Amino acid sequence: MSAFLRRFARNRGAVVGAVLLVLVIGMALFAPLLFPGSPWDMAGAPFQPPGEDGMLLGTDSLGRDVAAGIAYGAQVSLIVGAVSTAVALLIGVALGAVAGYLGGWADDAIMRFTEFFQTIPSFVLAILLVAIFTPSIASIIVAIAVVSWPPVTRVVRAEFLSLRNREFVQAAEVLGKRPLAIVLTDILPNALSPIIVLASLMTATAILLESSLSFLGLGDPNMMSWGFLIGSGRSVIRLAWWMSVFPGLAIFLTVLALNLVGEGLSDALNPRLRKRGAAH
Amino acid sequence: MSLLEVSGLTVALPPGGDRPNAVEGIDLTLDAGEILCVVGESGSGKSMTANATMRLLAPGLAVRSGSIRFDGRDLLRLPEEEMRRLRGARLAMIFQEPMTALNPLMRVGDQIAEALRVHGAGNDAARRVPELLEAVNLPDPRAIARSHPFRLSGGQRQRVMIAMALALEPALLIADEPTTALDVTTQKQILTLIREIQQRRGTGVMFITHDFGVVAEIADRVAVMQRGRIVEQGPAAQVLNRPEHPYTRALIAAVPQGHAAARPARSVSTETILQLSGVRKTYHRAGGWFGKGVAVPAVADADLVLHRGETLGVVGESGSGKSTLARCVIRLVTPEQGEILFGGTDLRPLSRNAWMPYRRQIQMVFQDPFASLNPRRTVGEAIAEGPITHGVPRDTALAKARELLSLVQLPPEAMNRYPHEFSGGQRQRIGIARALAMEPQLLIADEPVSALDVSVQAQVLALLTDLRERLGLTMLFITHDLRVAAEICDRVAVMQRGRIVEQGPTEQVFRSPRHPYTKALLDSVPGRGWVPPVAHGIDLAKSE
Amino acid sequence: MELTRRNLLGATLGATAAAPVLMSAGAALAQGVTPRRGGMLTTILNPEPPVLQIGVNNQTPTLIAGTKITQGLLQFTPKLEPLPQLAKSWTVSPDGLEYVFKLEENVTWHDGKPFTADDVVFSVMQFNREVAPRLRGVLAGIAEATTPDPHTARFVLKQPFEPFLLCFDATAMPIVAKHLFEGQNFRTAPAVQHPVGTGPFRFVEWQRGNFVRMERYEGYWKPGKPYLDGILWRIVPDGQSRRLAIESGQVVMTTATDIEPFDIPALRAKPNLAVTTAGWEYFSPLFWYDLNQRVGPLADKRVRQAMSMALDRNFIVQRLWFGLGRPATGPIASTTRFYDATAKLPPFDVAKAKKLLDEAGHKPGAGGMRFALKHLIPPYGEIWNRMSEYFRQAMRQIGIDVTLESTDAGTWASRVANWDYETTANVLYQFGDPTLGVERSYVTSNIQKITFTNTAGYSNPRVDELFQAGRTAATAAERQKAFSEVQHLLVEEVPLLWVVEVAYPTVTDKKLRNVIQTGTGVHASFDDVFLAS
Amino acid sequence: MDASRLPGFLLRRLLKSALVIVAIAICNFLLIHAAPGDPASVIAGQSGSADPQFMEQLRHQFGLDRPLHVQLGIYLRDVLTLDLGFSHRQQMPVATLILDRLPATLLLTGAAFLLAVSGGVALGALAARRAGTWADSAITALALTFYATPLFWVGLMLVLLFSVQLEWLPSFGMSDPGLDLHGPALWWDVAQHLVLPALTLGLFYLAVYARLTRATMLEVADQDFVKTARAKGVPEGRILRAHILRNALLPVITFAGIQAGQLIGGSILVETVFAWPGIGRLAFDALLARDYAVLLGVFFCTSVMVIVLNLATDLLYAVVDPRVEVTG
């Protein structure tokens, strides 16, 4: 573990990403302390530029504090990102494990199914799903999960397929271990690194997706998310640039952080690749 | 003046390596028309020496001192462009992995022509390419030239590599383990080819290898490397037969004798423990959505008998079906036909559950010590896992695991450590302990030593021999290495393309092979004429 | 108050067909500019309407663009006095039952066929009767429709209906070509996709998602008009792009909701642009929060009063609408006839609102909340979202926990129509007269499962009586009496939370002249609009 | 791949694509039926009246009173004859609406795609070539920035900069119909309008390709055959072009096929921000009005586009890589 941390810490970008991520999570956790009351409260005069009226990042068209919106928005964006990723992982790992471990027709069927989902333009499908099931945090999470599991399936399947033929798995089989035990104790733990890396990147993508949906007006109207902030600031961008610029930066930094952490994890969990990276 | 003079070559490793320098103070000379074998175990720095000569060291590795004089010029001080013009024209190199050494997207002929073109000899490429391919004994050179590499076999690709290396008749050819990835019959042909061409053209060859058999086959002179240094250097006959340095002696002693006759035949019971008859396994390559699948027979109508206490070797080249056969016996692969009688029961039709009792009785040791242990479980867990699965109480199983560790000569602290903390030979011992934890009657060993360096190989073989005697094990021993088979097997079965072409007592098969394939195999064993001097009393254990 | 009506009618009876033209030309000359012929008017159409035939679709963009093609018999001044359009004059019998319209001669449809009284009777009695549900009741009151001669149309009512003339604006009663619609499904007839009218501009091309192009109709019945060569309606779905378009001169006019309220102050400051909120008097749109009276607490008058008091209407007008419009004072907009300024809602007072809720038995529970309500956000854009968000915050201040629900236009309409909502928001046009545009939202007889009826389910027999009196009274004075009383009564009962009298801004390049001339503003036919050089 | 086997390969791929199209149609059908309320009530809602008799009439008209599998059959037949339904809001067949808008979307996504692929591969190659230098760091940082920035936000910022501040480029629309341009002048006008949306849409994917190209080039550069090329004295420039880049492009091609769908999805956002009259905008308008017929039509149409593109990339791959399993 400490070796892993050392390797991770060697990647400067990853450390920056991790620090950023911790800040964002901290902001989400402490939003109620930093900004008591609701982010929807009209706290000041509308369209106050940053710094004025005691509003660090200005106010929006109803005089709501943009900074409070960003802090509470971190909650929504992170929850949506994390939960939808978890759901996608659940689907993806289950399908990928079955496909990779069983092989044969099950693999064939699952892979056709996965390819099918990869063919469908995912953003269009997400929009459709949210539109049809009316925008709410649940429908948004489901829609994002539904469009983001295929890569997980592919990765998990590939890992399982290669691990399945690894000698230690065969050895376990020869010892008479049950398939489920083999999957859970021998294969899955060794397939975790790419899944973890993928999960961090997927969370980033989910946050982007959520913001895109909110931007199109498909956000949950009771959830102050970053996408909602940009969407509501978009039409007043010339009047109040801060309304779209700051939430945009928040998304950018969070997504960037998740990507950097993902790359760091990938390097740290995959010493072979790290060496290659260093060699050049 | 020699063709190549390396003196005082030191290449630094990046900080954090196991030693400061990859190679240190290397002095070598090579004359035109001479083959110099640089021999050593993995990590000894032999490939590094070759790469340094070509100035193809991976970035991050730097020559710290020394010179490499070729034709009187120091290669290390040449400008990059001049060095490039020498490469391929005056200095050429071939590599170990023929499967990856050619650009997969380029036709073979184009790749050879490219070698000509970049040195300004592209005009007569159309004529030269088939000539070159013919010179390396490739059939239908024009067709081969039009092929992409993936259509060619490993041996054919290595010939292409040689044709490409020799396209501009270089004065120096560096061959970095060029036959290691090849089957023994192919290896024989390639070695012959290199020798022929070298003699015809007077090329100087620096030949990197780990295999003393190959050295005996091809070398004029030998340099032995250990941990980045040359420990002994001299004419082949002298180094092979009268090694002076203790390390050389130890290495040569570890080379399997390859002579069954050298060992007294063991007494074996006549009780049949395993009987295979008509076992057949065919692989079907999936044909995609609408394509037709392709059937590949891996094992065809194999018959075998194994007596209690006996070691039966299954030998053959890669793709001969020997591993599949072993996996059929232990139900890692389900054969579609035939009988597998174990103690009188046909194992083939048994369900997964019905097989469970036999899991205790038949166990397996795998080839790759790095892949055969779950990297995320401790050694103790790995060894105790089997018995626990079969209902042995955890404490008992762990206590047993500790005993087994000492049996395979590992310290008990190993219990709580993870596989990556061990060397290849140690891991193979752990694998053996894991198999023995089940107290099996039949042990299947699938190439258990082929991924190991020669000195480690000897130790593991010795361990297996010892355990066999002490535990009265019956073994099915799969190997491609005839020397190893001769060393350990009572009887051997020779497989070719899924069929057993010959079987019998080891001595009889090796001494008077009846099947032409067996003969060809035996003829191909490198250094067949060389008998390693027996050197008793050399302590090899330290080398791990 | 017979006199008032006489005066009104007298003024219009005396008007000649040329009067408005002279008026506007005069106005133009007064500014020292002679009308210039030529030039293309580029403007914006937003959102892109499904069709351009008024009647088949009555959304604002359809009305604004469609009125350049399709005309009505009359148009109206900002004071809601009738002016001629296709009818050059008209008479009303003293008993208020017979209406005779003298039509312009020499009018042709864009396909060259002559326009006659038959077209008028067809449009009134068949086309509009079917496609305009709002007028169905009025039109059912016509006992007889005849054409004494090809240029005269005569309607006899079953009983007097004082606001009858107000129904003849192009936006309410478009006159369509009988020969193109008779015997066809009015909604799918070919003429719907390729509208043909009598207006100054004819339809040329519609690249969906991109633009609609209209050209001068050379056979237009007013000689020498229109001045413009044509009108290009660009479809610009993005608010910022629309603002950019008018600022940069890519378009020279924006209408209705094209420009978001918050952009107006900046545009007012531009020297080359003119911003006006005039021209919506005929419609007088009134914004309110709709309360479904069937939902527990909302049946209680005190709760509604409290909610009304929790709204800071000045804040809303200043901060959300950027001064476009006025705080609403009651159910009838101040620009609509029979508005009574003495009927006024109680002022913004949070403390009093809380007290009222306490009295109504809604004590604050956990978290200070008294009860919960859902609010269905009307899916029509930015300002609606902001208004809904404001509503939630304002209600939370007095302890009503409001949750927002977002939805789409279709679902919104069907849920409102099916009374399947707790609260929502809405804007309704008043069409100049309480009987035409106000009554429908409050009377018991109009509690229907159709949008824009009394879907809130408010019912008060006295209110019903008073609206009925206002509808049937023959004189304006009698009507005023009824409507004054009803305003006082409704302000007390607050069935709906009236918030803003909306005034949509029209932004024009100052080169563009004669744009807002009537009480329907940009819904005029634009035959005298010109681009000064 | 042998040219002689191409027709068979093509046929198999076409068959497979046809199956996927049918699957998408079925998926579409299920989505309509998953929507709360049946299609009749959705349409009734759109026309603002929900009179039970009207609903019954609509149900009958759409065959909603038939068994589900019969409805599915009818729907599939309609789709396969390119009848994507009727938009009751727009009063037009969905197929006509989509075909009207398709060229604009193809132009936008095509331009963005070209920009992304050519720019991304060039930058990625440069970064890989200069791995470890400031140029590499700069390109990597830039790529990461574009990769992490929401598309629509980039669009807004570009408008703010190039249209509002600098007034260099038009910020919305596909051309200026007011100018009534024809021929080359029209094309020039369209090209100017295309710059910002194509840039917005392309930048994200440019980042993706740059990262991918850099990574695969470094990976390929490590492979044995590159060492072989070096050992035979091939100059570095040629090694890069003929050996590394060509092999590194294979995953890029595969990826291009996969993400073509995302590009079309992204066009919804970009077309909305830039008022580009393509099917993305159509989808957005349909979304606001919940015009499901149009939304599903766009969904179907974009899926078919992706399938066609995938087919094209598969063919390209088969031509470029001799190892492709012709049975695919």
XYZ file of C-alpha atoms in Angstrom, chain C residues 8-473:
466
model
C -66.798 55.524 -29.700
C -68.871 54.317 -32.601
C -69.195 57.808 -33.969
C -65.486 58.230 -34.093
C -64.970 55.058 -36.020
C -67.992 55.440 -38.236
C -66.548 58.684 -39.414
C -63.191 57.209 -40.099
C -62.296 56.571 -43.701
C -60.168 53.799 -45.004
C -57.319 56.200 -45.602
C -57.301 57.613 -42.112
C -54.704 55.392 -40.432
C -52.465 55.664 -43.439
C -52.639 59.412 -43.404
C -52.093 59.352 -39.696
C -48.970 57.343 -39.869
C -47.661 59.133 -42.901
C -48.330 62.302 -41.024
C -46.486 61.006 -38.031
C -43.583 60.087 -40.206
C -43.540 63.485 -41.861
C -43.639 65.099 -38.493
C -40.345 63.416 -37.782
C -39.043 64.891 -41.002
C -38.794 61.610 -42.867
C -40.727 60.691 -45.978
C -41.612 57.010 -46.184
C -39.032 55.247 -48.275
C -39.928 52.337 -50.463
C -37.546 49.423 -50.425
C -35.433 47.409 -48.056
C -35.879 44.154 -46.300
C -36.992 43.980 -42.693
C -34.954 41.350 -40.889
C -36.310 40.263 -37.578
C -36.581 37.243 -35.345
C -39.194 34.560 -34.978
C -38.981 32.802 -31.668
C -39.770 30.107 -30.874
C -40.179 28.677 -34.342
C -43.932 28.195 -34.777
C -45.304 24.983 -36.243
C -47.399 26.775 -38.885
C -48.050 30.376 -39.907
C -51.819 30.186 -40.394
C -53.486 32.156 -37.625
C -56.384 30.210 -36.200
C -54.833 26.842 -36.800
C -52.178 27.975 -34.361
C -52.536 30.909 -32.005
C -49.125 31.107 -30.377
C -47.512 34.514 -30.268
C -44.930 33.858 -33.029
C -47.660 32.607 -35.352
C -49.730 35.695 -34.625
C -46.842 38.115 -35.112
C -45.681 36.645 -38.403
C -49.116 35.527 -39.603
C -50.664 38.992 -39.351
C -48.395 40.134 -42.194
C -50.123 37.614 -44.467
C -53.568 37.239 -42.999
C -55.748 40.217 -42.057
C -58.876 40.879 -40.025
C -61.822 43.179 -40.502
C -60.716 45.661 -37.849
C -57.755 46.784 -35.814
C -57.650 48.677 -32.532
C -56.062 51.763 -31.060
C -54.154 51.596 -27.809
C -57.362 52.795 -26.180
C -59.065 49.819 -27.832
C -61.131 51.857 -30.278
C -61.789 50.046 -33.578
C -60.023 51.081 -36.767
C -60.746 49.764 -40.256
C -58.720 47.037 -41.897
C -60.534 44.851 -44.420
C -63.789 46.497 -43.312
C -63.680 50.082 -44.471
C -66.687 50.981 -42.361
C -69.299 49.385 -40.193
C -72.595 50.120 -38.460
C -74.176 48.778 -35.333
C -77.915 48.894 -34.906
C -79.132 50.872 -31.871
C -80.407 47.668 -30.216
C -76.880 46.288 -30.484
C -78.050 43.244 -32.426
C -77.138 43.937 -36.045
C -73.552 44.517 -37.286
C -72.985 45.448 -40.935
C -69.426 45.608 -42.322
C -68.689 47.372 -45.593
C -65.629 45.692 -47.070
C -62.760 47.090 -49.061
C -63.139 46.509 -52.774
C -60.243 45.614 -55.063
C -58.838 43.256 -52.466
C -57.336 40.074 -53.839
C -55.918 36.980 -52.215
C -52.244 36.246 -52.810
C -53.288 33.666 -55.385
C -55.043 36.401 -57.368
C -58.635 35.429 -56.557
C -60.871 38.288 -55.397
C -61.770 38.749 -51.764
C -65.533 38.931 -51.065
C -68.056 38.944 -48.252
C -68.423 35.190 -48.744
C -64.896 34.774 -47.434
C -65.834 36.824 -44.371
C -68.928 34.804 -43.572
C -67.050 31.561 -44.172
C -64.216 32.657 -41.909
C -66.547 33.718 -39.112
C -69.158 31.037 -39.285
C -67.072 28.018 -40.211
C -63.339 28.452 -39.991
C -63.071 30.364 -36.724
C -66.039 28.647 -35.203
C -64.134 25.410 -35.498
C -60.546 26.394 -34.835
C -61.014 29.117 -32.171
C -62.463 27.569 -29.021
C -62.190 30.859 -27.159
C -64.686 32.512 -29.519
C -67.007 29.568 -29.820
C -69.409 30.971 -27.234
C -69.474 34.384 -28.868
C -69.973 32.958 -32.337
C -72.747 30.688 -31.122
C -74.622 33.890 -30.298
C -74.809 34.869 -33.994
C -78.335 34.236 -35.205
C -77.786 35.111 -38.817
C -74.855 35.827 -41.144
C -75.608 37.144 -44.622
C -73.941 38.839 -47.549
C -76.300 41.495 -48.919
C -73.745 42.222 -51.639
C -70.242 40.922 -52.404
C -68.749 43.716 -50.333
C -71.066 43.725 -47.365
C -71.223 41.259 -44.508
C -74.093 41.384 -41.998
C -74.298 39.608 -38.645
C -77.377 39.502 -36.433
C -76.913 38.535 -32.776
C -79.412 36.682 -30.627
C -78.851 39.187 -27.829
C -76.733 42.279 -27.437
C -73.008 41.672 -26.904
C -71.208 44.918 -26.249
C -67.604 43.731 -26.936
C -68.538 42.061 -30.242
C -66.354 44.351 -32.381
C -63.285 43.525 -30.280
C -63.476 40.016 -31.704
C -62.643 41.189 -35.223
C -58.922 41.782 -34.899
C -56.769 39.700 -37.249
C -55.320 37.864 -34.288
C -58.741 36.823 -33.028
C -60.790 36.469 -36.192
C -58.449 35.953 -39.150
C -60.166 36.188 -42.514
C -59.154 33.216 -44.656
C -59.891 32.307 -48.279
C -63.044 30.253 -48.556
C -61.869 28.634 -51.788
C -58.797 27.233 -50.087
C -60.445 25.812 -46.979
C -64.020 24.909 -47.753
C -64.689 21.212 -47.522
C -61.273 20.440 -46.106
C -59.872 19.593 -42.716
C -58.968 23.104 -41.612
C -55.912 21.917 -39.706
C -54.358 19.894 -42.486
C -55.414 21.778 -45.602
C -52.501 22.615 -47.948
C -53.056 26.309 -47.316
C -51.959 25.786 -43.712
C -48.443 24.928 -44.810
C -48.471 27.620 -47.504
C -50.610 30.405 -46.069
C -52.500 32.665 -48.498
C -53.984 35.902 -47.245
C -54.898 39.435 -48.239
C -52.049 41.058 -46.333
C -49.200 43.204 -47.659
C -46.720 40.336 -47.643
C -46.933 36.929 -49.185
C -45.287 33.769 -47.951
C -42.257 32.709 -50.005
C -40.031 30.245 -48.232
C -39.562 28.542 -44.879
C -36.291 26.793 -44.184
C -37.161 25.095 -40.956
C -34.821 25.928 -38.154
C -33.334 28.713 -40.202
C -35.669 31.397 -41.544
C -39.043 32.349 -43.007
C -39.066 34.701 -45.975
C -41.978 36.923 -47.004
C -42.097 39.268 -49.992
C -44.140 42.317 -50.856
C -47.460 41.316 -52.417
C -47.545 43.490 -55.527
C -51.328 43.202 -55.773
C -51.875 44.596 -52.268
C -55.060 46.566 -51.993
C -53.531 49.755 -50.604
C -51.846 51.448 -53.548
C -48.157 52.070 -53.118
C -47.893 49.796 -50.101
C -46.234 48.106 -48.432
C -43.031 50.103 -48.388
C -40.837 47.183 -47.476
C -39.616 44.726 -50.117
C -40.139 41.883 -47.736
C -39.641 40.506 -44.273
C -37.073 37.929 -43.249
C -37.810 36.136 -40.007
C -34.707 34.487 -38.663
C -35.079 31.632 -36.256
C -32.700 32.197 -33.387
C -33.420 29.909 -30.467
C -30.729 31.276 -28.212
C -31.447 34.380 -26.149
C -27.905 35.676 -26.200
C -27.701 35.255 -29.943
C -30.915 37.230 -30.290
C -29.542 40.055 -28.253
C -26.358 39.982 -30.277
C -28.386 40.033 -33.472
C -30.258 43.230 -32.616
C -27.161 44.890 -31.186
C -25.025 44.125 -34.198
C -27.727 45.130 -36.652
C -28.160 41.656 -38.102
C -31.825 42.148 -37.343
C -33.601 45.483 -36.972
C -36.517 44.435 -34.803
C -37.249 42.072 -31.958
C -40.650 41.368 -30.500
C -42.427 39.787 -27.570
C -40.112 37.500 -25.584
C -37.200 37.638 -28.038
C -35.113 39.696 -25.662
C -34.894 38.588 -22.060
C -35.953 41.280 -19.587
C -32.473 41.551 -18.083
C -30.987 42.558 -21.428
C -33.367 45.466 -21.891
C -31.511 48.052 -19.767
C -28.382 47.609 -21.889
C -30.358 47.885 -25.112
C -32.141 51.013 -23.926
C -28.733 52.603 -23.584
C -27.873 52.031 -27.241
C -28.328 55.252 -29.196
C -29.388 53.500 -32.415
C -32.083 51.398 -30.788
C -35.562 52.240 -29.594
C -37.253 50.209 -26.903
C -40.966 50.431 -26.223
C -43.460 48.395 -24.291
C -46.414 49.929 -26.073
C -48.552 47.885 -28.426
C -49.792 45.195 -26.047
C -52.898 47.003 -24.789
C -55.269 44.802 -26.742
C -53.769 41.688 -25.133
C -52.852 43.020 -21.682
C -51.148 39.828 -20.590
C -51.483 39.178 -16.861
C -49.103 36.857 -15.029
C -50.352 34.923 -12.032
C -49.542 31.967 -9.833
C -52.336 29.475 -10.318
C -53.713 27.759 -7.188
C -55.730 24.594 -7.554
C -58.584 25.244 -5.105
C -59.184 21.513 -4.751
C -55.883 21.079 -2.883
C -56.548 21.041 0.892
C -55.136 24.269 2.301
C -55.700 26.225 -0.915
C -59.471 26.046 -0.509
C -59.079 28.369 2.464
C -59.332 32.062 1.570
C -56.975 33.007 4.410
C -54.240 30.773 3.066
C -54.545 32.359 -0.362
C -54.501 35.825 1.150
C -51.393 34.947 3.127
C -49.664 33.612 0.027
C -50.553 36.757 -1.876
C -49.124 38.913 0.907
C -45.879 36.941 0.821
C -45.179 38.085 -2.712
C -43.111 41.228 -3.157
C -44.580 42.366 -6.467
C -42.335 45.384 -6.718
C -39.281 43.214 -6.287
C -40.567 40.856 -8.977
C -41.210 43.663 -11.447
C -37.911 45.387 -10.755
C -35.593 42.406 -10.322
C -37.085 39.638 -12.394
C -38.810 41.621 -15.124
C -36.373 44.546 -15.050
C -39.154 47.053 -14.931
C -41.002 45.646 -17.915
C -44.572 45.805 -16.738
C -46.386 46.822 -13.588
C -47.239 45.078 -10.351
C -50.675 43.571 -10.763
C -53.351 45.078 -8.566
C -56.152 42.640 -9.232
C -57.745 40.320 -11.745
C -58.173 42.963 -14.473
C -55.125 44.617 -15.985
C -54.981 48.370 -15.841
C -54.927 48.563 -19.661
C -58.080 46.539 -20.049
C -61.493 48.174 -20.218
C -63.418 48.470 -16.945
C -60.321 48.339 -14.773
C -61.102 49.651 -11.301
C -58.136 51.225 -9.576
C -59.893 51.197 -6.207
C -59.854 47.415 -5.992
C -56.343 46.794 -4.718
C -54.581 43.802 -3.248
C -53.203 44.158 0.287
C -49.487 45.038 0.280
C -46.465 42.781 0.792
C -46.376 41.812 4.475
C -44.674 38.627 5.597
C -45.571 38.997 9.262
C -49.230 39.433 8.524
C -49.122 36.520 6.118
C -47.733 34.265 8.835
C -50.388 35.445 11.227
C -53.089 34.621 8.720
C -51.691 31.124 8.309
C -51.614 30.674 12.070
C -55.232 31.741 12.201
C -56.078 29.281 9.465
C -54.746 26.552 11.722
C -51.489 25.905 9.871
C -48.949 26.085 12.668
C -45.261 25.715 11.824
C -44.061 22.139 12.216
C -40.589 20.648 12.085
C -38.171 22.933 10.272
C -40.636 25.824 10.456
C -42.777 24.414 7.682
C -46.557 24.478 7.930
C -47.500 22.362 4.916
C -46.058 21.308 1.602
C -47.096 22.175 -1.932
C -45.899 21.197 -5.345
C -45.339 23.697 -8.065
C -45.429 22.727 -11.713
C -42.935 24.882 -13.623
C -44.375 26.070 -16.934
C -41.796 24.944 -19.498
C -41.594 28.191 -21.435
C -38.150 29.449 -20.645
C -35.902 31.370 -18.385
C -38.276 33.862 -16.801
C -40.758 31.134 -15.952
C -38.082 29.164 -14.142
C -37.026 32.252 -12.242
C -40.635 33.044 -11.326
C -41.127 29.505 -10.065
C -37.913 29.668 -8.074
C -39.022 32.978 -6.606
C -42.371 31.451 -5.690
C -40.675 28.610 -3.852
C -38.456 30.960 -1.859
C -41.272 33.399 -1.081
C -43.499 30.585 0.127
C -40.738 29.055 2.209
C -40.438 32.400 3.988
C -43.937 31.986 5.372
C -43.488 28.295 6.066
C -44.933 26.674 2.972
C -42.592 24.014 1.658
C -42.772 24.205 -2.115
C -41.185 21.542 -4.317
C -40.697 22.276 -7.992
C -41.641 19.837 -10.704
C -40.295 20.332 -14.192
C -42.202 19.126 -17.148
C -42.629 19.626 -20.852
C -45.122 21.745 -22.722
C -47.384 18.857 -23.640
C -47.479 17.415 -20.162
C -47.883 20.827 -18.591
C -50.898 21.554 -20.768
C -52.447 18.185 -20.179
C -51.857 18.247 -16.429
C -53.305 21.724 -16.107
C -56.239 20.696 -18.288
C -56.814 17.662 -16.111
C -56.572 19.699 -12.866
C -53.586 17.488 -12.021
C -51.455 20.130 -10.288
C -51.246 21.942 -6.991
C -49.795 25.236 -8.055
C -48.348 26.514 -11.299
C -48.003 29.811 -13.125
C -49.702 31.191 -16.188
C -50.061 34.245 -18.392
C -53.408 34.974 -19.983
C -54.356 37.620 -22.546
C -57.359 39.736 -21.633
C -58.352 40.744 -25.168
C -59.375 44.213 -24.099
C -62.499 43.269 -22.241
C -63.235 41.349 -19.027
C -65.940 39.358 -20.721
C -63.571 38.225 -23.444
C -60.437 37.588 -21.434
C -61.077 37.646 -17.669
C -64.397 35.977 -16.990
C -63.185 32.639 -18.300
C -60.827 32.072 -15.384
C -63.325 32.597 -12.556
C -66.845 31.536 -13.446
C -68.281 28.235 -12.287
C -69.723 27.452 -15.697
C -66.235 27.451 -17.164
C -64.726 24.842 -14.798
C -63.654 22.525 -17.581
C -60.961 20.022 -18.315
C -59.483 22.298 -20.969
C -56.533 24.655 -20.653
C -57.220 28.361 -20.171
C -60.584 27.675 -18.592
C -61.273 27.899 -14.858
C -59.017 24.945 -14.190
C -58.299 26.178 -10.663
C -61.891 25.290 -9.841
C -62.793 28.573 -8.155
C -66.500 28.913 -7.646
C -68.507 31.757 -6.112
C -72.159 32.302 -7.099
C -71.887 36.051 -6.651
C -68.883 36.231 -8.937
C -70.768 34.170 -11.503
C -73.721 36.574 -11.300
C -71.577 39.655 -11.658
C -69.671 38.357 -14.702
C -72.991 37.382 -16.258
C -74.291 40.889 -15.633
C -71.179 42.366 -17.191
C -71.537 40.122 -20.210
C -75.162 40.905 -21.006
C -75.508 44.517 -19.915
